[in-house]
C-alpha positions as semicolon CSV with decimal commas, in nm:
position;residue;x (nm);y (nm);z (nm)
1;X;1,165;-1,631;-2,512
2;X;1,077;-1,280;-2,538
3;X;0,840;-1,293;-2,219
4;X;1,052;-1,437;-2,030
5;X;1,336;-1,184;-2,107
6;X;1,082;-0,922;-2,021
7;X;0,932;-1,072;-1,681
8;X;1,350;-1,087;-1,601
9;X;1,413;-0,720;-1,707
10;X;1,090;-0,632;-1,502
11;X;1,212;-0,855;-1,195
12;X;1,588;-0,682;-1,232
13;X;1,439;-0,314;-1,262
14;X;1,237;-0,408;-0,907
15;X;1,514;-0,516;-0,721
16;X;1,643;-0,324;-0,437
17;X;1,969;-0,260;-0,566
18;X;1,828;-0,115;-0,891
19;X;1,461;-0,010;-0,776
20;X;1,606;0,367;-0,694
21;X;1,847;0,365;-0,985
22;X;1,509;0,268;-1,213
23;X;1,268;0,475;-1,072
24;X;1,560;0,790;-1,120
25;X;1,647;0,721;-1,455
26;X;1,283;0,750;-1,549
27;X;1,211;1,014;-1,346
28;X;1,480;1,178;-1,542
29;X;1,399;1,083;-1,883
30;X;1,032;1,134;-1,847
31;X;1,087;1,523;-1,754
32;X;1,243;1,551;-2,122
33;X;1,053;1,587;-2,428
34;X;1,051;1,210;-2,406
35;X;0,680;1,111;-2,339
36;X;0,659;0,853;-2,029
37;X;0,526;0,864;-1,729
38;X;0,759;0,779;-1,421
39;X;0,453;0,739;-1,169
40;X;0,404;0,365;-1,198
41;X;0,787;0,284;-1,162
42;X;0,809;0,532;-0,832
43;X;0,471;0,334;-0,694
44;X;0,623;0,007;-0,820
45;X;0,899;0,028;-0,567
46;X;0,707;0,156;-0,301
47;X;0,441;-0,136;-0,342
48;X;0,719;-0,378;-0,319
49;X;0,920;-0,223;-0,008
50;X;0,719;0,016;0,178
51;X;1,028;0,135;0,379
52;X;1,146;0,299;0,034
53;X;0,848;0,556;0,029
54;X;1,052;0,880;0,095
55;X;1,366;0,743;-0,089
56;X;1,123;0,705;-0,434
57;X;0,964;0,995;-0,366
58;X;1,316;1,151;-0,310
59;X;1,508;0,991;-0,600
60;X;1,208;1,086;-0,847
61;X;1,232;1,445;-0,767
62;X;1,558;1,440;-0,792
63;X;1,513;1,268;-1,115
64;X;1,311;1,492;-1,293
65;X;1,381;1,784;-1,149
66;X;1,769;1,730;-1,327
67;X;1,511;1,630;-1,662
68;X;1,337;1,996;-1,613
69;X;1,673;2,127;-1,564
70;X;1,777;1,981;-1,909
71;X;1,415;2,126;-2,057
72;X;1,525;2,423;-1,929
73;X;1,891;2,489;-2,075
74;X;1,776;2,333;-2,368
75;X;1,524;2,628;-2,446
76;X;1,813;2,846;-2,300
77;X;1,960;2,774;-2,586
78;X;1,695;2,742;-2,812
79;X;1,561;3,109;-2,848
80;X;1,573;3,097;-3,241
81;X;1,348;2,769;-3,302
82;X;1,104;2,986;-3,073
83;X;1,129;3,321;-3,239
84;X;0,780;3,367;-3,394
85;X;0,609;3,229;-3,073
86;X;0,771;3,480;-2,905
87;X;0,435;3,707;-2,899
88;X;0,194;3,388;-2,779
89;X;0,011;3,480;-2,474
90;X;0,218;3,212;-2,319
91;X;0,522;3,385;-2,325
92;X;0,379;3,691;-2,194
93;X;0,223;3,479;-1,905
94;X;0,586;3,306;-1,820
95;X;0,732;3,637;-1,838
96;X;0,499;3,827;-1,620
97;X;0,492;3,583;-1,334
98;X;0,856;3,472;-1,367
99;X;1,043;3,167;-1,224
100;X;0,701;3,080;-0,974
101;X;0,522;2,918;-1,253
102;X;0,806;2,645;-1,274
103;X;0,550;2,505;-1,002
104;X;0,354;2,405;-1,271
105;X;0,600;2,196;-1,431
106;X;0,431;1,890;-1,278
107;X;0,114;1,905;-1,490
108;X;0,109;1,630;-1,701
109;X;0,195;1,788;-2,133
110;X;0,281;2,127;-2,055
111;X;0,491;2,072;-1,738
112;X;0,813;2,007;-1,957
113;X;0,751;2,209;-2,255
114;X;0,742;2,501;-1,964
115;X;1,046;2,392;-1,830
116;X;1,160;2,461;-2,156
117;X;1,010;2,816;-2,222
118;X;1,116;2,938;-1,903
119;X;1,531;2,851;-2,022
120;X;1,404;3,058;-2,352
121;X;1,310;3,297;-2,119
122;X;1,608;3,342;-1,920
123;X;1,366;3,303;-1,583
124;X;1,602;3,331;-1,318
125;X;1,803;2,973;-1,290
126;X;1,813;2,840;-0,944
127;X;1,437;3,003;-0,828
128;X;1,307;2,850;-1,113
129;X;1,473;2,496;-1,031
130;X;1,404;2,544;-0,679
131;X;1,026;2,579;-0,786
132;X;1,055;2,311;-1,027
133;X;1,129;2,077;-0,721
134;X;0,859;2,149;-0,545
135;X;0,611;2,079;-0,836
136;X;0,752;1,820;-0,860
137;X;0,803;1,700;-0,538
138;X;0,436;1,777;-0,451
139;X;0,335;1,582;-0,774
140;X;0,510;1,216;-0,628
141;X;0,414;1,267;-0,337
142;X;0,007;1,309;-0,420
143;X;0,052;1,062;-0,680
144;X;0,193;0,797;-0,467
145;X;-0,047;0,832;-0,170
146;X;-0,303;0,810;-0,418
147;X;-0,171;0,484;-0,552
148;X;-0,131;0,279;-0,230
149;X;-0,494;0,374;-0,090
150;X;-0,605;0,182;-0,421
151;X;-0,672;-0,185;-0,329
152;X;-0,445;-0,433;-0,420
153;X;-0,743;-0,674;-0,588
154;X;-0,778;-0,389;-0,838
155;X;-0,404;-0,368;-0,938
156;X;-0,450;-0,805;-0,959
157;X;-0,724;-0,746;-1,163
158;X;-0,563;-0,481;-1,399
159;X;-0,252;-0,743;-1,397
160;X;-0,452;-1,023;-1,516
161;X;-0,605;-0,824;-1,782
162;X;-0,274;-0,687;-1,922
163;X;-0,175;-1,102;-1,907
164;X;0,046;-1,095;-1,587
């Protein structure tokens, strides 16, 4: 019972007419403090329809670019539950190089935490979303490419092992 409701949910969230609407929710909730990785849902929709390679890539930067936007009003309006790490060289690294090092908000465990410091920060708002983007951007697109030059025996054999 319970596999077959999830093989269903999987089959629904790969459909067409949800694939982008998946792969954007993730994308979204993955850029919060919620850990989960949205790569394998933005190559799962590309594997299936090739044709939808710029609209994943598009829709998951969208996606958690909006989630990094969150991060970053969220330590906006955080600044007391940050007070005594105010002095951390981190702070003093965000703060010398400004909105730019929203570019790193596509490294995986500190990219959304820094989302969040630069809100606390008050970095500039649509520089550092703009740069944001294109971390993010950069980071689908590199991941993806990676993803389909990976042959598809290995992704059969990592099915079969996971009992697919």
């Amino acid at each position: 019972m319970i596999e077959s409701a999830i093989a269903w949910l999987l089959a629904f969230l790969a459909a067409p007419a949800v694939g982008l609407t998946s792969v954007f929710l993730i994308s979204f909730v993955s850029a919060t403090l919620v850990p989960l990785g949205s790569e394998p849902a933005v190559f799962a929709v590309v594997k299936a329809n090739e044709a939808m390679f710029w609209p994943a890539i598009a829709v998951a930067t969208c996606g958690n670019t909006l989630g990094g936007v969150v991060d970053y009003w969220m330590g906006y309006y955080a600044k007391a539950a940050f007070a005594k790490e105010r002095e951390s060289r981190w702070f003093g690294w965000l703060a010398r190089h400004g909105a730019k090092t929203m570019l790193l908000s596509w490294v995986p465990g500190i990219g959304d935490p820094l989302c969040t410091l630069g809100g606390w920060l008050k970095l500039p708002f649509w520089p550092a979303v703009i740069y944001m983007a294109i971390g993010k951007f950069a980071r689908y697109l590199t991941m993806t490419v990676a993803l389909l030059y990976v042959p598809d025996g290995f992704w059969r054999g990592v099915a079969q092992m996971l009992g697919g």
